[in-house]
mmCIF file of C-alpha atoms in Angstrom:
data_model
loop_
_atom_site.group_PDB
_atom_site.id
_atom_site.type_symbol
_atom_site.label_atom_id
_atom_site.label_comp_id
_atom_site.label_asym_id
_atom_site.label_seq_id
_atom_site.Cartn_x
_atom_site.Cartn_y
_atom_site.Cartn_z
ATOM 1 C CA MET A 1 37.962 -42.130 -111.234
ATOM 2 C CA THR A 2 38.003 -40.369 -107.940
ATOM 3 C CA SER A 3 36.169 -36.788 -107.918
ATOM 4 C CA PHE A 4 38.204 -33.573 -106.756
ATOM 5 C CA MET A 5 35.107 -33.115 -104.359
ATOM 6 C CA GLN A 6 36.307 -36.682 -102.330
ATOM 7 C CA SER A 7 39.821 -36.008 -102.498
ATOM 8 C CA GLU A 8 39.934 -32.351 -101.344
ATOM 9 C CA ALA A 9 36.962 -33.342 -98.574
ATOM 10 C CA ARG A 10 39.790 -36.038 -97.215
ATOM 11 C CA GLU A 11 42.358 -33.511 -97.084
ATOM 12 C CA ALA A 12 40.729 -31.231 -94.687
ATOM 13 C CA PRO A 13 41.990 -33.203 -91.390
ATOM 14 C CA ASP A 14 45.834 -32.347 -92.950
ATOM 15 C CA ALA A 15 45.038 -28.900 -93.908
ATOM 16 C CA VAL A 16 43.409 -28.035 -90.199
ATOM 17 C CA GLN A 17 46.607 -28.996 -89.026
ATOM 18 C CA ARG A 18 48.510 -26.957 -91.354
ATOM 19 C CA PHE A 19 46.185 -23.968 -90.106
ATOM 20 C CA LEU A 20 46.480 -24.716 -86.616
ATOM 21 C CA ASP A 21 50.549 -25.309 -86.776
ATOM 22 C CA GLN A 22 51.433 -21.834 -88.995
ATOM 23 C CA ASN A 23 48.868 -19.787 -87.317
ATOM 24 C CA ALA A 24 49.959 -20.662 -83.944
ATOM 25 C CA ARG A 25 51.536 -16.799 -83.102
ATOM 26 C CA GLY A 26 48.999 -15.248 -84.939
ATOM 27 C CA LEU A 27 46.030 -16.589 -82.837
ATOM 28 C CA VAL A 28 47.972 -16.055 -79.462
ATOM 29 C CA ASP A 29 48.199 -12.307 -80.748
ATOM 30 C CA ILE A 30 44.404 -12.012 -81.942
ATOM 31 C CA GLY A 31 43.759 -13.321 -78.676
ATOM 32 C CA LYS A 32 45.608 -11.059 -76.664
ATOM 33 C CA GLN A 33 43.887 -8.067 -78.696
ATOM 34 C CA LEU A 34 40.400 -9.168 -78.124
ATOM 35 C CA ALA A 35 41.514 -10.009 -74.642
ATOM 36 C CA THR A 36 42.473 -6.374 -73.761
ATOM 37 C CA SER A 37 40.027 -4.563 -75.955
ATOM 38 C CA PRO A 38 36.828 -6.734 -75.807
ATOM 39 C CA PRO A 39 34.868 -6.172 -78.566
ATOM 40 C CA THR A 40 31.149 -4.524 -77.793
ATOM 41 C CA VAL A 41 30.103 -6.110 -80.975
ATOM 42 C CA VAL A 42 31.312 -8.190 -83.825
ATOM 43 C CA LEU A 43 30.623 -8.249 -87.616
ATOM 44 C CA THR A 44 30.856 -10.973 -90.020
ATOM 45 C CA SER A 45 31.483 -10.723 -94.042
ATOM 46 C CA ALA A 46 31.150 -13.756 -96.105
ATOM 47 C CA ARG A 47 29.306 -15.396 -98.925
ATOM 48 C CA GLY A 48 28.056 -18.705 -99.842
ATOM 49 C CA SER A 49 29.853 -21.316 -97.646
ATOM 50 C CA SER A 50 32.011 -18.643 -96.152
ATOM 51 C CA ASP A 51 28.788 -17.344 -94.810
ATOM 52 C CA HIS A 52 27.851 -20.584 -93.083
ATOM 53 C CA ALA A 53 31.182 -20.705 -91.337
ATOM 54 C CA ALA A 54 30.918 -16.881 -90.124
ATOM 55 C CA ALA A 55 27.249 -18.161 -89.019
ATOM 56 C CA TYR A 56 29.136 -21.101 -86.890
ATOM 57 C CA PHE A 57 31.484 -18.813 -85.550
ATOM 58 C CA LYS A 58 28.518 -16.425 -84.442
ATOM 59 C CA TYR A 59 27.314 -19.039 -82.592
ATOM 60 C CA LEU A 60 30.338 -19.698 -80.637
ATOM 61 C CA THR A 61 31.187 -16.280 -79.877
ATOM 62 C CA GLU A 62 27.868 -15.791 -78.985
ATOM 63 C CA ILE A 63 27.723 -18.885 -76.528
ATOM 64 C CA VAL A 64 30.929 -18.711 -75.402
ATOM 65 C CA THR A 65 31.344 -15.009 -75.069
ATOM 66 C CA GLY A 66 28.046 -13.367 -74.739
ATOM 67 C CA THR A 67 28.758 -10.986 -77.424
ATOM 68 C CA PRO A 68 26.446 -9.980 -80.007
ATOM 69 C CA VAL A 69 27.425 -10.947 -83.723
ATOM 70 C CA ALA A 70 25.645 -9.687 -86.842
ATOM 71 C CA SER A 71 25.937 -10.520 -90.317
ATOM 72 C CA VAL A 72 26.204 -7.831 -92.319
ATOM 73 C CA GLY A 73 25.116 -7.604 -95.945
ATOM 74 C CA ALA A 74 27.785 -6.099 -97.973
ATOM 75 C CA SER A 75 25.693 -4.356 -100.160
ATOM 76 C CA VAL A 76 24.647 -2.030 -97.545
ATOM 77 C CA VAL A 77 28.184 -0.231 -98.412
ATOM 78 C CA SER A 78 29.102 -1.645 -101.833
ATOM 79 C CA VAL A 79 25.800 -0.852 -103.525
ATOM 80 C CA TYR A 80 23.708 1.537 -100.911
ATOM 81 C CA GLY A 81 26.919 3.331 -99.610
ATOM 82 C CA ALA A 82 26.007 3.100 -95.927
ATOM 83 C CA LYS A 83 28.694 4.579 -93.479
ATOM 84 C CA LEU A 84 29.133 1.895 -90.936
ATOM 85 C CA LYS A 85 29.260 2.890 -87.228
ATOM 86 C CA VAL A 86 31.646 0.117 -85.464
ATOM 87 C CA ARG A 87 33.937 1.766 -83.415
ATOM 88 C CA GLY A 88 35.558 -0.569 -80.831
ATOM 89 C CA GLY A 89 34.011 -3.364 -82.786
ATOM 90 C CA LEU A 90 35.649 -6.521 -84.421
ATOM 91 C CA MET A 91 34.739 -7.130 -88.251
ATOM 92 C CA VAL A 92 35.809 -10.825 -89.295
ATOM 93 C CA THR A 93 35.882 -11.611 -92.852
ATOM 94 C CA ILE A 94 35.749 -15.351 -94.061
ATOM 95 C CA SER A 95 36.417 -15.813 -97.832
ATOM 96 C CA GLN A 96 38.265 -18.263 -100.275
ATOM 97 C CA SER A 97 39.340 -16.114 -102.779
ATOM 98 C CA GLY A 98 39.898 -12.896 -100.678
ATOM 99 C CA LYS A 99 39.019 -10.516 -103.807
ATOM 100 C CA SER A 100 35.168 -10.453 -104.226
ATOM 101 C CA PRO A 101 34.685 -6.392 -104.290
ATOM 102 C CA ASP A 102 31.695 -6.253 -102.167
ATOM 103 C CA ILE A 103 33.774 -8.184 -99.510
ATOM 104 C CA VAL A 104 36.538 -6.224 -99.943
ATOM 105 C CA ALA A 105 34.493 -2.766 -99.977
ATOM 106 C CA LEU A 106 32.640 -3.964 -96.449
ATOM 107 C CA GLN A 107 35.783 -4.660 -94.946
ATOM 108 C CA GLN A 108 37.533 -1.271 -95.704
ATOM 109 C CA ALA A 109 34.288 0.426 -94.713
ATOM 110 C CA ALA A 110 34.584 -1.427 -91.292
ATOM 111 C CA LYS A 111 38.066 -0.629 -90.815
ATOM 112 C CA ALA A 112 37.667 2.985 -91.525
ATOM 113 C CA SER A 113 34.859 3.647 -88.847
ATOM 114 C CA GLY A 114 37.250 2.209 -86.221
ATOM 115 C CA ALA A 115 36.794 -1.678 -86.202
ATOM 116 C CA PHE A 116 39.571 -4.096 -85.411
ATOM 117 C CA THR A 117 39.615 -6.326 -88.783
ATOM 118 C CA VAL A 118 40.648 -10.161 -89.178
ATOM 119 C CA ALA A 119 40.431 -12.220 -92.125
ATOM 120 C CA LEU A 120 40.358 -15.849 -92.648
ATOM 121 C CA VAL A 121 41.239 -15.900 -96.029
ATOM 122 C CA ASN A 122 42.397 -19.246 -98.159
ATOM 123 C CA VAL A 123 44.468 -16.793 -100.710
ATOM 124 C CA GLU A 124 47.112 -15.152 -98.480
ATOM 125 C CA HIS A 125 47.792 -12.598 -100.818
ATOM 126 C CA SER A 126 44.421 -11.052 -101.794
ATOM 127 C CA PRO A 127 42.917 -7.648 -101.170
ATOM 128 C CA VAL A 128 40.844 -8.848 -97.956
ATOM 129 C CA ALA A 129 44.173 -10.195 -96.426
ATOM 130 C CA ASP A 130 46.493 -7.775 -97.437
ATOM 131 C CA ALA A 131 43.947 -4.925 -96.063
ATOM 132 C CA ALA A 132 43.009 -6.558 -92.700
ATOM 133 C CA ASP A 133 44.491 -5.743 -89.501
ATOM 134 C CA MET A 134 45.138 -9.264 -88.992
ATOM 135 C CA CYS A 135 45.150 -12.081 -91.178
ATOM 136 C CA LEU A 136 44.718 -16.175 -90.514
ATOM 137 C CA PRO A 137 45.675 -17.923 -93.694
ATOM 138 C CA LEU A 138 43.359 -20.502 -93.938
ATOM 139 C CA HIS A 139 46.277 -23.010 -95.635
ATOM 140 C CA ALA A 140 43.785 -25.276 -96.913
ATOM 141 C CA GLY A 141 45.406 -25.502 -100.585
ATOM 142 C CA PRO A 142 43.867 -25.102 -103.584
ATOM 143 C CA GLU A 143 40.328 -26.464 -104.649
ATOM 144 C CA GLN A 144 39.523 -27.490 -108.310
ATOM 145 C CA SER A 145 35.792 -28.833 -107.417
ATOM 146 C CA VAL A 146 33.268 -26.381 -107.456
ATOM 147 C CA ALA A 147 32.029 -27.627 -104.176
ATOM 148 C CA ALA A 148 34.055 -26.187 -101.668
ATOM 149 C CA THR A 149 34.792 -28.642 -98.783
ATOM 150 C CA LYS A 150 38.214 -28.504 -97.118
ATOM 151 C CA SER A 151 38.348 -24.931 -96.993
ATOM 152 C CA PHE A 152 35.186 -24.614 -95.653
ATOM 153 C CA ILE A 153 36.113 -27.036 -92.721
ATOM 154 C CA VAL A 154 39.379 -24.985 -91.863
ATOM 155 C CA SER A 155 36.872 -22.170 -91.958
ATOM 156 C CA LEU A 156 35.165 -23.921 -89.199
ATOM 157 C CA ALA A 157 38.379 -24.829 -87.396
ATOM 158 C CA ALA A 158 39.848 -21.309 -87.641
ATOM 159 C CA ALA A 159 36.664 -20.009 -85.954
ATOM 160 C CA ALA A 160 36.675 -22.037 -83.172
ATOM 161 C CA ALA A 161 40.527 -21.701 -82.598
ATOM 162 C CA LEU A 162 39.684 -17.829 -82.749
ATOM 163 C CA VAL A 163 37.108 -17.864 -80.177
ATOM 164 C CA ALA A 164 39.218 -20.227 -77.894
ATOM 165 C CA ALA A 165 42.239 -17.909 -78.310
ATOM 166 C CA TRP A 166 40.124 -14.812 -77.053
ATOM 167 C CA THR A 167 38.531 -16.399 -74.379
ATOM 168 C CA ASN A 168 41.397 -18.502 -73.346
ATOM 169 C CA ASP A 169 39.484 -21.189 -72.714
ATOM 170 C CA GLY A 170 41.277 -24.345 -71.995
ATOM 171 C CA ALA A 171 39.018 -26.863 -72.807
ATOM 172 C CA LEU A 172 38.110 -25.466 -75.944
ATOM 173 C CA GLN A 173 41.737 -25.000 -76.923
ATOM 174 C CA ARG A 174 42.549 -28.796 -76.253
ATOM 175 C CA ALA A 175 39.322 -29.842 -78.238
ATOM 176 C CA VAL A 176 40.405 -27.857 -81.190
ATOM 177 C CA ALA A 177 44.055 -29.107 -81.114
ATOM 178 C CA LEU A 178 42.113 -32.748 -81.291
ATOM 179 C CA LEU A 179 40.278 -31.947 -84.846
ATOM 180 C CA PRO A 180 42.776 -33.085 -87.139
ATOM 181 C CA GLN A 181 43.062 -36.244 -85.288
ATOM 182 C CA GLN A 182 39.093 -36.667 -85.019
ATOM 183 C CA LEU A 183 38.460 -35.487 -88.547
ATOM 184 C CA HIS A 184 40.490 -38.356 -90.270
ATOM 185 C CA GLU A 185 38.475 -40.778 -87.865
ATOM 186 C CA ALA A 186 35.180 -38.761 -89.198
ATOM 187 C CA CYS A 187 36.548 -39.544 -92.882
ATOM 188 C CA GLN A 188 36.388 -43.481 -92.207
ATOM 189 C CA VAL A 189 32.814 -43.348 -91.102
ATOM 190 C CA SER A 190 30.030 -44.115 -94.172
ATOM 191 C CA TRP A 191 26.436 -43.398 -94.519
ATOM 192 C CA PRO A 192 24.937 -45.874 -96.868
ATOM 193 C CA ARG A 193 21.619 -45.351 -95.493
ATOM 194 C CA PHE A 194 21.935 -41.755 -96.343
ATOM 195 C CA VAL A 195 22.984 -42.557 -100.089
ATOM 196 C CA ASP A 196 20.162 -45.045 -100.496
ATOM 197 C CA GLY A 197 17.525 -43.013 -98.921
ATOM 198 C CA LEU A 198 17.854 -40.320 -101.070
ATOM 199 C CA ARG A 199 18.236 -41.820 -104.267
ATOM 200 C CA ASP A 200 14.822 -40.782 -105.227
ATOM 201 C CA ALA A 201 14.432 -37.670 -102.989
ATOM 202 C CA ALA A 202 13.103 -34.474 -105.128
ATOM 203 C CA SER A 203 12.994 -32.247 -101.856
ATOM 204 C CA LEU A 204 14.160 -32.685 -98.096
ATOM 205 C CA TYR A 205 14.572 -30.557 -95.447
ATOM 206 C CA VAL A 206 18.332 -30.497 -93.388
ATOM 207 C CA LEU A 207 17.687 -29.660 -89.559
ATOM 208 C CA GLY A 208 19.897 -28.492 -86.965
ATOM 209 C CA ARG A 209 20.217 -25.914 -84.046
ATOM 210 C CA GLY A 210 22.638 -23.780 -82.587
ATOM 211 C CA PRO A 211 26.386 -24.136 -84.251
ATOM 212 C CA ALA A 212 24.963 -27.456 -85.737
ATOM 213 C CA LEU A 213 22.379 -25.045 -88.104
ATOM 214 C CA PRO A 214 25.291 -23.530 -90.285
ATOM 215 C CA VAL A 215 26.323 -27.306 -90.859
ATOM 216 C CA ALA A 216 22.851 -27.668 -91.760
ATOM 217 C CA ALA A 217 22.551 -25.065 -94.021
ATOM 218 C CA GLU A 218 26.140 -25.863 -95.624
ATOM 219 C CA THR A 219 24.507 -29.316 -96.119
ATOM 220 C CA ALA A 220 21.605 -28.410 -98.039
ATOM 221 C CA LEU A 221 23.679 -25.978 -100.395
ATOM 222 C CA LYS A 222 26.014 -29.044 -101.100
ATOM 223 C CA LEU A 223 22.771 -31.242 -102.129
ATOM 224 C CA LYS A 224 21.813 -28.349 -104.583
ATOM 225 C CA GLU A 225 25.217 -27.767 -105.840
ATOM 226 C CA THR A 226 26.170 -31.413 -106.450
ATOM 227 C CA CYS A 227 23.198 -33.930 -106.216
ATOM 228 C CA ALA A 228 20.526 -30.996 -107.622
ATOM 229 C CA ILE A 229 18.037 -32.235 -104.706
ATOM 230 C CA HIS A 230 15.844 -29.219 -103.583
ATOM 231 C CA ALA A 231 16.938 -29.026 -99.660
ATOM 232 C CA GLU A 232 16.062 -26.701 -97.580
ATOM 233 C CA ALA A 233 17.826 -26.020 -93.897
ATOM 234 C CA TYR A 234 16.012 -24.913 -90.753
ATOM 235 C CA SER A 235 16.366 -24.565 -87.255
ATOM 236 C CA THR A 236 14.715 -27.634 -85.462
ATOM 237 C CA ALA A 237 12.482 -25.100 -83.640
ATOM 238 C CA GLU A 238 11.391 -23.162 -86.620
ATOM 239 C CA VAL A 239 10.711 -26.166 -88.578
ATOM 240 C CA MET A 240 7.822 -26.582 -86.210
ATOM 241 C CA HIS A 241 5.941 -23.693 -87.827
ATOM 242 C CA GLY A 242 5.193 -23.051 -91.597
ATOM 243 C CA PRO A 243 7.550 -25.657 -92.856
ATOM 244 C CA LEU A 244 5.991 -28.607 -90.877
ATOM 245 C CA GLU A 245 2.943 -27.684 -93.112
ATOM 246 C CA LEU A 246 4.858 -29.462 -96.329
ATOM 247 C CA VAL A 247 5.735 -32.872 -94.478
ATOM 248 C CA GLU A 248 3.875 -35.497 -95.254
ATOM 249 C CA LYS A 249 4.487 -39.847 -95.084
ATOM 250 C CA GLY A 250 7.987 -40.565 -96.627
ATOM 251 C CA PHE A 251 9.076 -36.923 -96.650
ATOM 252 C CA PRO A 252 12.980 -37.071 -96.132
ATOM 253 C CA VAL A 253 14.311 -34.762 -93.323
ATOM 254 C CA LEU A 254 17.945 -35.187 -92.166
ATOM 255 C CA ALA A 255 18.582 -33.726 -88.604
ATOM 256 C CA PHE A 256 22.037 -33.039 -87.099
ATOM 257 C CA ALA A 257 21.917 -33.717 -83.098
ATOM 258 C CA PRO A 258 25.250 -33.242 -81.735
ATOM 259 C CA HIS A 259 25.609 -33.793 -78.035
ATOM 260 C CA ASP A 260 25.121 -30.123 -76.859
ATOM 261 C CA ALA A 261 22.680 -28.243 -74.820
ATOM 262 C CA ALA A 262 20.182 -28.303 -77.944
ATOM 263 C CA ARG A 263 20.504 -32.470 -78.180
ATOM 264 C CA GLU A 264 17.107 -33.073 -76.181
ATOM 265 C CA GLY A 265 15.033 -30.609 -77.853
ATOM 266 C CA THR A 266 16.549 -31.731 -80.962
ATOM 267 C CA LEU A 267 15.273 -35.421 -80.631
ATOM 268 C CA ALA A 268 11.889 -34.185 -79.306
ATOM 269 C CA ALA A 269 11.340 -32.251 -82.348
ATOM 270 C CA VAL A 270 12.426 -35.539 -84.402
ATOM 271 C CA ALA A 271 9.892 -37.657 -82.795
ATOM 272 C CA ARG A 272 6.930 -35.129 -83.780
ATOM 273 C CA LEU A 273 8.546 -34.999 -87.474
ATOM 274 C CA ARG A 274 8.034 -38.785 -87.135
ATOM 275 C CA ARG A 275 4.912 -38.905 -85.846
ATOM 276 C CA THR A 276 3.747 -36.996 -89.322
ATOM 277 C CA GLY A 277 5.123 -39.961 -91.122
ATOM 278 C CA ALA A 278 8.546 -38.047 -92.648
ATOM 279 C CA HIS A 279 11.345 -40.352 -92.932
ATOM 280 C CA VAL A 280 13.997 -38.801 -90.590
ATOM 281 C CA LEU A 281 17.794 -39.695 -90.309
ATOM 282 C CA VAL A 282 19.412 -38.474 -87.198
ATOM 283 C CA VAL A 283 23.291 -37.596 -87.387
ATOM 284 C CA GLY A 284 24.454 -39.010 -83.931
ATOM 285 C CA GLU A 285 21.812 -41.537 -84.142
ATOM 286 C CA ASP A 286 20.655 -43.155 -87.086
ATOM 287 C CA LEU A 287 23.747 -42.144 -89.326
ATOM 288 C CA PRO A 288 26.930 -42.625 -87.270
ATOM 289 C CA SER A 289 29.283 -39.671 -86.089
ATOM 290 C CA ILE A 290 32.257 -39.125 -84.075
ATOM 291 C CA GLU A 291 31.875 -37.464 -80.678
ATOM 292 C CA ALA A 292 34.124 -34.494 -80.376
ATOM 293 C CA ALA A 293 36.171 -33.666 -77.222
ATOM 294 C CA HIS A 294 33.823 -30.493 -76.678
ATOM 295 C CA PRO A 295 30.229 -30.329 -77.914
ATOM 296 C CA LEU A 296 30.385 -27.161 -79.621
ATOM 297 C CA LEU A 297 33.054 -28.373 -82.118
ATOM 298 C CA GLU A 298 30.916 -31.692 -83.153
ATOM 299 C CA PRO A 299 29.184 -29.958 -85.830
ATOM 300 C CA ILE A 300 32.672 -29.691 -87.812
ATOM 301 C CA LEU A 301 33.039 -33.483 -87.653
ATOM 302 C CA MET A 302 29.699 -34.257 -88.651
ATOM 303 C CA VAL A 303 30.341 -32.185 -91.851
ATOM 304 C CA GLN A 304 33.293 -33.852 -93.041
ATOM 305 C CA THR A 305 31.201 -37.045 -93.064
ATOM 306 C CA ALA A 306 28.485 -35.430 -94.650
ATOM 307 C CA TYR A 307 30.582 -34.334 -97.354
ATOM 308 C CA LEU A 308 31.627 -37.690 -98.221
ATOM 309 C CA ALA A 309 27.935 -39.227 -98.279
ATOM 310 C CA ILE A 310 27.067 -36.258 -100.350
ATOM 311 C CA GLU A 311 29.908 -36.905 -103.206
ATOM 312 C CA LYS A 312 28.678 -40.645 -102.896
ATOM 313 C CA LEU A 313 24.972 -39.752 -103.843
ATOM 314 C CA ALA A 314 26.123 -37.436 -106.293
ATOM 315 C CA VAL A 315 27.743 -40.129 -108.247
ATOM 316 C CA ALA A 316 25.068 -42.554 -107.556
ATOM 317 C CA LEU A 317 22.729 -40.156 -109.211
ATOM 318 C CA GLY A 318 25.009 -39.884 -112.414
ATOM 319 C CA ARG A 319 26.223 -36.467 -111.451
ATOM 320 C CA ASN A 320 29.705 -34.995 -111.705
ATOM 321 C CA PRO A 321 30.166 -33.465 -108.083
ATOM 322 C CA ASP A 322 32.945 -31.286 -109.256
ATOM 323 C CA GLN A 323 31.079 -29.625 -112.221
ATOM 324 C CA PRO A 324 27.398 -28.517 -111.430
ATOM 325 C CA ARG A 325 25.864 -27.295 -114.517
ATOM 326 C CA LEU A 326 25.310 -23.967 -113.966
ATOM 327 C CA LEU A 327 27.824 -23.011 -111.352
ATOM 328 C CA GLN A 328 31.577 -21.828 -111.588
ATOM 329 C CA LYS A 329 34.543 -21.910 -108.475
ATOM 330 C CA VAL A 330 34.573 -17.985 -107.978
ATOM 331 C CA THR A 331 31.543 -15.742 -108.081
ATOM 332 C CA GLU A 332 32.546 -11.865 -107.688
ATOM 333 C CA THR A 333 29.328 -9.663 -106.874
ATOM 334 C CA LEU A 334 29.272 -6.044 -106.321
#
């Protein structure tokens, strides 16, 4: 029987196409707003997988525009009652449900202080969506698996589309338009070496740098959620500090190496890890991946394939990827 996780992950390419088709006008309008009144700072608000999507948006925004982006802990407003000072800034909220009380409170505080608020939300009529200055519904559709897949991939595509509209970057816009087709191709890629290599793993590192780091974090989260494997995500630079001490012969490492400016450094780090005896699998070399039309979008295609491989691993381990033992679909925090 096909799991919801697998079927929903395979829906991602069509969901991205829906997002692009149904938000074409909204993206143009937001792009004009940001180009006319460029924010001096950008804040993001999200939790869980959505926070990984926000981190991807952070890297794209900082690389393409040079504008600093900060993830704000919702508790500074919802618990500690802080007054934000972000007049002239941009607040981007990413959420599946759009109703977690702390996320709602943070967006309200940012808007009250003078920030332009944009919501990327899967539930179109929700507190976050209704209160934002502009909302780009994800149109991913319902997800029954606890492990979010298609909504995350659409959130990444939405982040890229938002940055492309803001900067009117033709190359990035054309690459975003090609994502649905390339995501379909990524669905056809399989990683048997990944599944076989992690059957007996109790722990592993998942590495990435720049826009690939949030995808590494998401991959580690899904390995915990669905496979009960202790997976930790690190930058390929930061792993060379304290975390390196835990690496020994046979220690599994999964490294994302998209064809961007960080690739050379990533492969150098991989070579050093291999000298310690670690068993390293590189996405983009040892594990096949689809090369994107723009290097900054390649992590999106990589996580499409990764989701399907993780689902296969969970099933191989005798676990139900849709129903983790202690988790539920929506977690509301204050």
